[in-house]
Amino acid sequence: MQKLRILVVDDSPTMRLLLSMALRRQRTFELVEATDGMDALKKLSADSFDLALVDINMPIMDGFTLIELVRKNRDFQGLPIVVVTTEGASADRDRAIQLGADDYVTKPVQPNQVLRVVNALLKVN
Ligand SMILES: [Mg+2]
């Protein structure tokens, strides 16, 4: 079976670990991690991905800028983006959706929520 490739973009190693652990419960996912928006753009350009999970607050390039650049780039146009926001940060969430994110999950990360949102966008299950 073809694995679905997911890019996990977060500057926090702990958050990357938690998101990856949640997604690894589904064996059809292959995960790649990026530490900030710039790192994510490099990885998206070098390889093909089926979905990206994107944190907002990151050094070098934040999630808003990343989402904006991805949506402006024809090469990445169909890429589903799930933004990872802090619970209650509805302004961040709204701005990310306005910039082109498809959906969101909230921290603290709940594995079931992450899988539900990702699977809905990938039309898995
Ligand atoms: Mg962060």
PDB file of C-alpha atoms and ligand atoms in Angstrom:
ATOM      1  CA  MET A   1       0.000   0.000   0.000  1.00  0.00           C
ATOM      2  CA  GLN A   2       1.178   3.491  -0.869  1.00  0.00           C
ATOM      3  CA  LYS A   3       2.048   5.458   2.246  1.00  0.00           C
ATOM      4  CA  LEU A   4       0.660   8.947   2.717  1.00  0.00           C
ATOM      5  CA  ARG A   5       3.394  11.457   3.465  1.00  0.00           C
ATOM      6  CA  ILE A   6       2.778  14.027   6.182  1.00  0.00           C
ATOM      7  CA  LEU A   7       5.030  16.960   7.026  1.00  0.00           C
ATOM      8  CA  VAL A   8       4.955  17.910  10.731  1.00  0.00           C
ATOM      9  CA  VAL A   9       6.124  21.520  11.154  1.00  0.00           C
ATOM     10  CA  ASP A  10       6.798  22.706  14.705  1.00  0.00           C
ATOM     11  CA  ASP A  11       9.762  24.307  16.462  1.00  0.00           C
ATOM     12  CA  SER A  12       9.134  22.337  19.652  1.00  0.00           C
ATOM     13  CA  PRO A  13      10.724  18.861  19.632  1.00  0.00           C
ATOM     14  CA  THR A  14       8.131  17.761  22.205  1.00  0.00           C
ATOM     15  CA  MET A  15       5.241  18.894  20.017  1.00  0.00           C
ATOM     16  CA  ARG A  16       6.757  17.200  16.958  1.00  0.00           C
ATOM     17  CA  LEU A  17       7.083  14.014  18.976  1.00  0.00           C
ATOM     18  CA  LEU A  18       3.487  14.175  20.246  1.00  0.00           C
ATOM     19  CA  LEU A  19       2.062  14.876  16.783  1.00  0.00           C
ATOM     20  CA  SER A  20       4.199  12.167  15.192  1.00  0.00           C
ATOM     21  CA  MET A  21       3.195   9.659  17.859  1.00  0.00           C
ATOM     22  CA  ALA A  22      -0.470  10.437  17.272  1.00  0.00           C
ATOM     23  CA  LEU A  23      -0.092  10.008  13.507  1.00  0.00           C
ATOM     24  CA  ARG A  24       2.090   6.887  13.723  1.00  0.00           C
ATOM     25  CA  ARG A  25      -0.856   5.039  15.217  1.00  0.00           C
ATOM     26  CA  GLN A  26      -1.926   4.879  11.600  1.00  0.00           C
ATOM     27  CA  ARG A  27       0.632   2.740   9.823  1.00  0.00           C
ATOM     28  CA  THR A  28      -0.222   4.130   6.398  1.00  0.00           C
ATOM     29  CA  PHE A  29       1.384   7.462   7.294  1.00  0.00           C
ATOM     30  CA  GLU A  30       5.005   8.293   6.625  1.00  0.00           C
ATOM     31  CA  LEU A  31       6.178  11.276   8.667  1.00  0.00           C
ATOM     32  CA  VAL A  32       8.775  13.926   7.995  1.00  0.00           C
ATOM     33  CA  GLU A  33       9.520  16.698  10.489  1.00  0.00           C
ATOM     34  CA  ALA A  34      10.449  20.342   9.895  1.00  0.00           C
ATOM     35  CA  THR A  35      11.567  22.782  12.595  1.00  0.00           C
ATOM     36  CA  ASP A  36      10.233  26.052  11.130  1.00  0.00           C
ATOM     37  CA  GLY A  37       8.546  27.512   8.053  1.00  0.00           C
ATOM     38  CA  MET A  38      11.757  27.839   6.065  1.00  0.00           C
ATOM     39  CA  ASP A  39      12.754  24.245   6.777  1.00  0.00           C
ATOM     40  CA  ALA A  40       9.237  23.197   5.757  1.00  0.00           C
ATOM     41  CA  LEU A  41       9.447  25.047   2.416  1.00  0.00           C
ATOM     42  CA  LYS A  42      12.765  23.328   1.665  1.00  0.00           C
ATOM     43  CA  LYS A  43      11.289  19.922   2.409  1.00  0.00           C
ATOM     44  CA  LEU A  44       8.094  20.612   0.442  1.00  0.00           C
ATOM     45  CA  SER A  45      10.178  21.659  -2.561  1.00  0.00           C
ATOM     46  CA  ALA A  46      12.437  18.616  -2.389  1.00  0.00           C
ATOM     47  CA  ASP A  47       9.750  15.971  -2.060  1.00  0.00           C
ATOM     48  CA  SER A  48       6.022  15.426  -2.453  1.00  0.00           C
ATOM     49  CA  PHE A  49       3.662  15.453   0.523  1.00  0.00           C
ATOM     50  CA  ASP A  50      -0.014  14.626   1.019  1.00  0.00           C
ATOM     51  CA  LEU A  51      -0.636  16.961   3.977  1.00  0.00           C
ATOM     52  CA  ALA A  52       1.140  19.382   6.315  1.00  0.00           C
ATOM     53  CA  LEU A  53       0.514  20.000  10.020  1.00  0.00           C
ATOM     54  CA  VAL A  54       1.701  23.524  10.805  1.00  0.00           C
ATOM     55  CA  ASP A  55       2.441  25.270  14.118  1.00  0.00           C
ATOM     56  CA  ILE A  56       1.899  29.047  14.287  1.00  0.00           C
ATOM     57  CA  ASN A  57       4.662  30.404  16.511  1.00  0.00           C
ATOM     58  CA  MET A  58       8.068  29.426  15.168  1.00  0.00           C
ATOM     59  CA  PRO A  59      11.416  31.208  14.755  1.00  0.00           C
ATOM     60  CA  ILE A  60      12.863  32.093  11.315  1.00  0.00           C
ATOM     61  CA  MET A  61       9.475  31.698   9.562  1.00  0.00           C
ATOM     62  CA  ASP A  62       6.160  31.398  11.379  1.00  0.00           C
ATOM     63  CA  GLY A  63       3.137  29.356  10.371  1.00  0.00           C
ATOM     64  CA  PHE A  64       1.196  32.306   8.921  1.00  0.00           C
ATOM     65  CA  THR A  65       3.998  33.142   6.493  1.00  0.00           C
ATOM     66  CA  LEU A  66       4.451  29.491   5.571  1.00  0.00           C
ATOM     67  CA  ILE A  67       0.730  29.027   4.825  1.00  0.00           C
ATOM     68  CA  GLU A  68       0.669  32.228   2.768  1.00  0.00           C
ATOM     69  CA  LEU A  69       3.702  31.192   0.700  1.00  0.00           C
ATOM     70  CA  VAL A  70       2.427  27.653   0.176  1.00  0.00           C
ATOM     71  CA  ARG A  71      -0.918  28.954  -1.061  1.00  0.00           C
ATOM     72  CA  LYS A  72       0.801  31.354  -3.473  1.00  0.00           C
ATOM     73  CA  ASN A  73       2.956  28.597  -4.948  1.00  0.00           C
ATOM     74  CA  ARG A  74       1.338  26.601  -7.744  1.00  0.00           C
ATOM     75  CA  ASP A  75       3.510  23.585  -6.986  1.00  0.00           C
ATOM     76  CA  PHE A  76       1.871  23.159  -3.578  1.00  0.00           C
ATOM     77  CA  GLN A  77      -1.624  24.337  -4.452  1.00  0.00           C
ATOM     78  CA  GLY A  78      -3.593  21.249  -3.538  1.00  0.00           C
ATOM     79  CA  LEU A  79      -1.692  20.544  -0.320  1.00  0.00           C
ATOM     80  CA  PRO A  80      -4.064  20.166   2.650  1.00  0.00           C
ATOM     81  CA  ILE A  81      -2.852  22.210   5.635  1.00  0.00           C
ATOM     82  CA  VAL A  82      -3.877  21.611   9.241  1.00  0.00           C
ATOM     83  CA  VAL A  83      -2.839  24.359  11.617  1.00  0.00           C
ATOM     84  CA  VAL A  84      -1.934  23.534  15.219  1.00  0.00           C
ATOM     85  CA  THR A  85      -3.091  26.287  17.571  1.00  0.00           C
ATOM     86  CA  THR A  86      -3.234  26.840  21.294  1.00  0.00           C
ATOM     87  CA  GLU A  87      -6.633  26.218  22.800  1.00  0.00           C
ATOM     88  CA  GLY A  88      -8.533  29.512  22.955  1.00  0.00           C
ATOM     89  CA  ALA A  89      -6.325  31.232  20.369  1.00  0.00           C
ATOM     90  CA  SER A  90      -9.269  31.719  18.027  1.00  0.00           C
ATOM     91  CA  ALA A  91      -7.750  34.803  16.374  1.00  0.00           C
ATOM     92  CA  ASP A  92      -4.699  32.754  15.293  1.00  0.00           C
ATOM     93  CA  ARG A  93      -6.939  29.984  14.073  1.00  0.00           C
ATOM     94  CA  ASP A  94      -9.177  32.347  12.078  1.00  0.00           C
ATOM     95  CA  ARG A  95      -6.198  34.095  10.501  1.00  0.00           C
ATOM     96  CA  ALA A  96      -4.632  30.774   9.504  1.00  0.00           C
ATOM     97  CA  ILE A  97      -7.896  29.605   7.914  1.00  0.00           C
ATOM     98  CA  GLN A  98      -8.208  32.945   6.122  1.00  0.00           C
ATOM     99  CA  LEU A  99      -4.686  32.514   4.738  1.00  0.00           C
ATOM    100  CA  GLY A 100      -5.637  29.119   3.363  1.00  0.00           C
ATOM    101  CA  ALA A 101      -5.350  26.485   6.095  1.00  0.00           C
ATOM    102  CA  ASP A 102      -7.999  23.784   5.648  1.00  0.00           C
ATOM    103  CA  ASP A 103      -8.615  22.864   9.273  1.00  0.00           C
ATOM    104  CA  TYR A 104      -7.073  23.068  12.742  1.00  0.00           C
ATOM    105  CA  VAL A 105      -6.276  21.030  15.817  1.00  0.00           C
ATOM    106  CA  THR A 106      -5.714  22.485  19.266  1.00  0.00           C
ATOM    107  CA  LYS A 107      -2.966  22.038  21.845  1.00  0.00           C
ATOM    108  CA  PRO A 108      -2.813  20.111  24.110  1.00  0.00           C
ATOM    109  CA  VAL A 109      -2.770  17.575  21.304  1.00  0.00           C
ATOM    110  CA  GLN A 110      -5.388  14.839  21.464  1.00  0.00           C
ATOM    111  CA  PRO A 111      -4.342  11.921  19.252  1.00  0.00           C
ATOM    112  CA  ASN A 112      -7.946  11.121  18.276  1.00  0.00           C
ATOM    113  CA  GLN A 113      -8.621  14.695  17.210  1.00  0.00           C
ATOM    114  CA  VAL A 114      -5.443  14.810  15.125  1.00  0.00           C
ATOM    115  CA  LEU A 115      -6.286  11.538  13.373  1.00  0.00           C
ATOM    116  CA  ARG A 116      -9.895  12.550  12.781  1.00  0.00           C
ATOM    117  CA  VAL A 117      -8.990  15.887  11.179  1.00  0.00           C
ATOM    118  CA  VAL A 118      -6.123  14.458   9.107  1.00  0.00           C
ATOM    119  CA  ASN A 119      -8.137  11.470   7.896  1.00  0.00           C
ATOM    120  CA  ALA A 120     -11.076  13.662   6.929  1.00  0.00           C
ATOM    121  CA  LEU A 121      -8.824  15.802   4.722  1.00  0.00           C
ATOM    122  CA  LEU A 122      -7.068  12.783   3.230  1.00  0.00           C
ATOM    123  CA  LYS A 123     -10.395  11.006   2.788  1.00  0.00           C
ATOM    124  CA  VAL A 124      -9.022   7.987   4.655  1.00  0.00           C
ATOM    125  CA  ASN A 125     -11.512   5.752   6.562  1.00  0.00           C
TER     126      ASN A 125
HETATM  127 MG    MG B   1       5.910  26.909  18.283  1.00  0.00          MG
END
